[in-house]
Short mmCIF file of C-alpha atoms in Angstrom, two decimals:
data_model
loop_
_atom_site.label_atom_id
_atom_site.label_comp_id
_atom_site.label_asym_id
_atom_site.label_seq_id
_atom_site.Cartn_x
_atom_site.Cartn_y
_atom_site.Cartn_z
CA UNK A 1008 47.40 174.33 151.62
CA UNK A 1009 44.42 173.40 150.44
CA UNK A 1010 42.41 173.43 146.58
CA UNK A 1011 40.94 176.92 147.49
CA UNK A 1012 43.85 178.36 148.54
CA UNK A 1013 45.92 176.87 145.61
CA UNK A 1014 43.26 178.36 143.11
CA UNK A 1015 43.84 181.69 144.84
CA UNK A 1016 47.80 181.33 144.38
CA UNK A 1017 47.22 180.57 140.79
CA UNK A 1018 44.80 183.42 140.08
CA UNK A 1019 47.99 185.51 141.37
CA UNK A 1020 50.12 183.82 138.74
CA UNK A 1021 47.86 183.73 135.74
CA UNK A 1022 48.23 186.87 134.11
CA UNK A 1023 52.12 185.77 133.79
CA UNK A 1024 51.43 182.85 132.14
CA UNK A 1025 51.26 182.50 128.10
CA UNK A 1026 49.55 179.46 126.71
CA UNK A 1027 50.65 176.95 124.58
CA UNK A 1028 50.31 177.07 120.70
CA UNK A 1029 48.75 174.00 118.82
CA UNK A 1030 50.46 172.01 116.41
CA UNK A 1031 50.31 173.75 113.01
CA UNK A 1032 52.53 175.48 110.38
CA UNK A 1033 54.83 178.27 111.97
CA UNK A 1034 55.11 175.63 115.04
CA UNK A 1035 56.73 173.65 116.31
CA UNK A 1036 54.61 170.69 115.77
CA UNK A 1037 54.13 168.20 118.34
CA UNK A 1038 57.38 168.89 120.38
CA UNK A 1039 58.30 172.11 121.84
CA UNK A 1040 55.17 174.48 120.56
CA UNK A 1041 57.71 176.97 119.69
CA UNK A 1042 57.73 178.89 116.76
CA UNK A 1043 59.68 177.70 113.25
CA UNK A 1044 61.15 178.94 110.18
CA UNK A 1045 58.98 178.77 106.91
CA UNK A 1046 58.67 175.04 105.40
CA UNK A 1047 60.14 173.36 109.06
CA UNK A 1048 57.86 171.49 111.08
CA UNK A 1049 60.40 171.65 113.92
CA UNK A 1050 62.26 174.57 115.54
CA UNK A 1051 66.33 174.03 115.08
CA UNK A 1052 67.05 172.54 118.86
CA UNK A 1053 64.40 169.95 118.72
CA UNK A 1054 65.51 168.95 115.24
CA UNK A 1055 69.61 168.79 116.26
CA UNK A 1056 68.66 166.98 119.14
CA UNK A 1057 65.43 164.37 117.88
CA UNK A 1058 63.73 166.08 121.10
CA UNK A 1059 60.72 163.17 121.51
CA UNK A 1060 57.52 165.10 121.79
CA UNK A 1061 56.77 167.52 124.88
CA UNK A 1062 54.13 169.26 126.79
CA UNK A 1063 55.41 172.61 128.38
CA UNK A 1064 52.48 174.10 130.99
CA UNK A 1065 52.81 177.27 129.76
CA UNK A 1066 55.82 179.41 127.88
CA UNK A 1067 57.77 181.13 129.85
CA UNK A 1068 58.90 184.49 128.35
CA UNK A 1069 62.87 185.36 129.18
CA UNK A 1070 63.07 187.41 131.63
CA UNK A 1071 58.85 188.18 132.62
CA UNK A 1072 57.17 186.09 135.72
CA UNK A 1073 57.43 182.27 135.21
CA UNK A 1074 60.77 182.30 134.18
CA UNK A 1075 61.51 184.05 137.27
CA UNK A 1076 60.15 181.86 139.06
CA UNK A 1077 61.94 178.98 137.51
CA UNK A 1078 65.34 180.83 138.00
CA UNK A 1079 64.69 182.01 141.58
CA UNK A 1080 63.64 178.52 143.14
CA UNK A 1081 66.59 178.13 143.03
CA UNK A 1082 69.06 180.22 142.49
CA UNK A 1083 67.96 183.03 144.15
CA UNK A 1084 70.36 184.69 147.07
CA UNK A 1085 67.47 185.06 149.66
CA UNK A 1086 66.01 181.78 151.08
CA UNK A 1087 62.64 183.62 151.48
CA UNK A 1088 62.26 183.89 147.52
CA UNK A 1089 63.47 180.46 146.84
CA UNK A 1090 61.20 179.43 148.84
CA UNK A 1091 58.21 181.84 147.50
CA UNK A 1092 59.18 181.02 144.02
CA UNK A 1093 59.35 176.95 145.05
CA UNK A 1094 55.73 177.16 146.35
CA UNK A 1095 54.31 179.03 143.29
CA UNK A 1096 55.45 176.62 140.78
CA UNK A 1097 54.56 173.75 142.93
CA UNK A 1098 51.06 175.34 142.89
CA UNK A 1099 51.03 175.07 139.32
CA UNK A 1100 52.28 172.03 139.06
CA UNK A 1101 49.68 170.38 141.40
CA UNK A 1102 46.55 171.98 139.42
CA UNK A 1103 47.73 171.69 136.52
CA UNK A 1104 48.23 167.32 136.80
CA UNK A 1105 45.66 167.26 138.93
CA UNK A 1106 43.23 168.68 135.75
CA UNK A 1107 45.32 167.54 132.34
CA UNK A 1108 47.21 164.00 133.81
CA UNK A 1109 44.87 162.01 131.38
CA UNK A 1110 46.03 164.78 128.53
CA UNK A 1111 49.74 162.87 129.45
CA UNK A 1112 48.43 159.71 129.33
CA UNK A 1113 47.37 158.87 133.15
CA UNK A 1114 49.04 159.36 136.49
CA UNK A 1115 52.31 157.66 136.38
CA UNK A 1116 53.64 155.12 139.07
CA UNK A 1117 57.06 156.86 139.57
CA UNK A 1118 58.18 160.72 138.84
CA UNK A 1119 61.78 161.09 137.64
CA UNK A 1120 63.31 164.95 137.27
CA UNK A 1121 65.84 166.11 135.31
CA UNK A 1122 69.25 167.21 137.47
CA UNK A 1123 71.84 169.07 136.21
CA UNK A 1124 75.38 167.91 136.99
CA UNK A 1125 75.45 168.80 140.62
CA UNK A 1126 71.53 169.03 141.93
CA UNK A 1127 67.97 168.27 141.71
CA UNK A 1128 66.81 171.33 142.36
CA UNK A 1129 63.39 170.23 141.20
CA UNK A 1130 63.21 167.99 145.05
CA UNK A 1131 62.49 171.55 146.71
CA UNK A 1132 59.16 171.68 144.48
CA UNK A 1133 57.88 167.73 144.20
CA UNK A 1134 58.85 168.22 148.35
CA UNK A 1135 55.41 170.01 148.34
CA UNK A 1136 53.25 167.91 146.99
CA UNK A 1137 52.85 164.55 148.71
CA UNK A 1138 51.28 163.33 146.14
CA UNK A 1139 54.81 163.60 144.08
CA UNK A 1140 56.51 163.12 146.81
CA UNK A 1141 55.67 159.47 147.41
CA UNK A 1142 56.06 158.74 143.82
CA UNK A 1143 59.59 160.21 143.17
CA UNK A 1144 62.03 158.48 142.18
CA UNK A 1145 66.17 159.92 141.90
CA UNK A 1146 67.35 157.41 139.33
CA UNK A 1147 69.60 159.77 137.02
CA UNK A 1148 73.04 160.79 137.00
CA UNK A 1149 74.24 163.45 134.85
CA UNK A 1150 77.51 162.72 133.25
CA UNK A 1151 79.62 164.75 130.98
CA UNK A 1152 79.72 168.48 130.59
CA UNK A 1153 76.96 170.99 130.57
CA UNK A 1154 77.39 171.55 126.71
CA UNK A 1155 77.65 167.90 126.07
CA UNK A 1156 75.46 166.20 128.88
CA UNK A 1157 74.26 162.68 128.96
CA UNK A 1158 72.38 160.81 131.95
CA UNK A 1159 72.66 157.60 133.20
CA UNK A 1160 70.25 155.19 135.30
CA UNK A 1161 72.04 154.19 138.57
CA UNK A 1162 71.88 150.28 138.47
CA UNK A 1163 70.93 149.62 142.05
CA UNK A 1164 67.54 151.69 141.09
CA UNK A 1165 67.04 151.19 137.72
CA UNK A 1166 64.45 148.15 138.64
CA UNK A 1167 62.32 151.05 140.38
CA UNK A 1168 61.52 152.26 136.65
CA UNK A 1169 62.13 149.04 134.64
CA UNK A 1170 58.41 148.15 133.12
CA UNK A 1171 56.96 150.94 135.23
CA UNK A 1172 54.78 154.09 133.94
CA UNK A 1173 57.12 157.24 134.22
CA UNK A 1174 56.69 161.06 134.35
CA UNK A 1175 59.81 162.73 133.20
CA UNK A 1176 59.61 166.03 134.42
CA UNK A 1177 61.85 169.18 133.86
CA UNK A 1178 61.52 172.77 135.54
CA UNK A 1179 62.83 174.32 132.04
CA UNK A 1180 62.92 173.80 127.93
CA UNK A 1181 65.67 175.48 126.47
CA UNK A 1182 67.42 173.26 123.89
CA UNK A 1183 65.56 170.05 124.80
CA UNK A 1184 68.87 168.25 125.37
CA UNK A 1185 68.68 167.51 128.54
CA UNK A 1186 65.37 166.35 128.81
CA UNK A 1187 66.35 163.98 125.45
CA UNK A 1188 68.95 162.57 126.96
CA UNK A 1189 67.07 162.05 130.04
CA UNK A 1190 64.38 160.12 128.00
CA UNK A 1191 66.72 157.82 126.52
CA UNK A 1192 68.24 156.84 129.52
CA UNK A 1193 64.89 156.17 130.94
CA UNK A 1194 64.07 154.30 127.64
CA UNK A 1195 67.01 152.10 127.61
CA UNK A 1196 66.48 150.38 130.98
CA UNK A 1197 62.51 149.44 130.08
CA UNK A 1198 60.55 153.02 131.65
CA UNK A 1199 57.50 153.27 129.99
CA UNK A 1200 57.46 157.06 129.90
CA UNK A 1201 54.03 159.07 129.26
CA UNK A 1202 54.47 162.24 127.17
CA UNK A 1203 57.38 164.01 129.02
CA UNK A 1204 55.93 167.42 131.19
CA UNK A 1205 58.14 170.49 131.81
CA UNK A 1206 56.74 173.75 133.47
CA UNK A 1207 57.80 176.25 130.92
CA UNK A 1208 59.38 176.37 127.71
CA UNK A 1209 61.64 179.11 127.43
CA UNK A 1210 60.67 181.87 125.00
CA UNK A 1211 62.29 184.86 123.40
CA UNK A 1212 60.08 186.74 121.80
CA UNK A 1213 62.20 189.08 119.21
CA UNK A 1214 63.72 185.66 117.42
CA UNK A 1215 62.93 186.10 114.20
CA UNK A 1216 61.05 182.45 114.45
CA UNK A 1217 59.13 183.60 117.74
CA UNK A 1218 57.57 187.23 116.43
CA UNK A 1219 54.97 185.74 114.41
CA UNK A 1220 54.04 183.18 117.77
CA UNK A 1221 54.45 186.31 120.25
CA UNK A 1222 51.96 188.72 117.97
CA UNK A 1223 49.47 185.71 118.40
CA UNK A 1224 50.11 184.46 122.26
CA UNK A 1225 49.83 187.55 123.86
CA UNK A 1226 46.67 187.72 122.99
CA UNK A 1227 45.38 184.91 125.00
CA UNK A 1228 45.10 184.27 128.25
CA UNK A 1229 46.62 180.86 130.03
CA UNK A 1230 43.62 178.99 131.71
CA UNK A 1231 43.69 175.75 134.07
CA UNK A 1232 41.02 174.65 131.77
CA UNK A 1233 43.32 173.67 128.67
CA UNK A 1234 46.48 172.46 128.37
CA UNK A 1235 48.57 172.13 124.78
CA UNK A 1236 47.02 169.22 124.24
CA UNK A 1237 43.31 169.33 125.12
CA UNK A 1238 43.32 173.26 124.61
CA UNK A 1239 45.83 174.60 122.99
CA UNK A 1240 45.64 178.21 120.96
CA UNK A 1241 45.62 178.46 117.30
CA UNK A 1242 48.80 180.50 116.74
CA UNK A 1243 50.10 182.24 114.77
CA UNK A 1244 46.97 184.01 113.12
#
């Protein structure tokens, strides 16, 4: 596929996707972009957890397009849709680096994903970009249960991120504590990690910390041309 086609994929996806919030009061500031209870810089999972700070591509609303998409690549029954769904965010993903990488601090030298205890399921998306491809690196084991997870960096490959520039990157943000615990493994064998990237942070819009956010964000329109860093929307309003 190439850039024109791409852009024409994401045209098709846009008017799913909700921006990102900027850091102010009623967010969550610097992490997650979620929304927060009065006098709380930080939403409740990124506070339990000391989440380090994030940048989601876009929020993903429960249940609306991109979070569809990020449940159906895999986990849908058809192959056809896993695939469809696998393609779209991989589209996404691809733009959106190839426009905000410096807003992360630079291409890395290696990609690491987040897997959960049995998969990578993120492989069937960096699979379409050579560009990821060549630079991805499976270096984490999950360990533990789903409710208490913890990673580990497999010694025969932990001098592949050792001193190296890393992109941590997760399909979802829920809690945050998988992608924590995935940055302190990373951390504790000598990754230099750039500001962790994950496609979409997962959003429910009646929480009584999100209404505020949601009256704002839906609003907006998402737009290639800023990301929550170098673009974000000032929400809530």
């Amino acid at each position: 596929m190439n850039r024109t086609q791409a852009l024409a994929y994401l045209r098709r996806l846009q008017p799913e996707l909700v921006p990102v919030a900027a850091p102010r009061p009623g967010i969550c500031c610097e992490t997650c972009r979620s929304g927060v209870g009065p006098g709380y810089n930080r939403c409740g999972p990124c506070n339990r957890h000391d989440v380090p700070p994030v940048l989601p591509i876009a929020i993903s609303m429960h249940g609306k397009g991109l979070h569809r998409r990020l449940r159906g690549y895999k986990d849908a029954v058809a192959k056809a849709e896993r695939s469809e769904c696998s393609l779209d965010l991989a589209v996404l993903l691809s733009l959106f680096l190839e426009r905000h990488s410096d807003c992360l601090g630079g291409m890395p030298d290696v990609v690491v994903t987040v897997p959960s205890t049995d998969r990578d399921a993120l492989r069937a998306v960096i699979n379409r970009l050579p560009s990821l491809r060549d630079r991805h690196i499976r270096v984490l084991r999950a360990v533990g249960s789903k409710t208490e997870r913890r990673y580990e960096v497999d010694e025969r490959t932990s001098e592949r991120v050792a001193g190296r520039r890393v992109l941590l990157l997760d399909d979802t943000f829920t809690s945050g504590r998988s992608i924590t615990a995935a940055y302190g493994a990373l951390a504790n064998v000598g990754a230099k990690i750039v500001r962790p990237l994950v496609m979409g942070r997962h959003f429910y819009p009646d929480y009584d910390t999100s209404v505020d956010l949601w009256d704002c964000l839906r609003k907006h329109t998402w737009s290639l041309k800023r990301c929550g860093i170098c673009g974000p929307i000032s929400c809530p309003t």
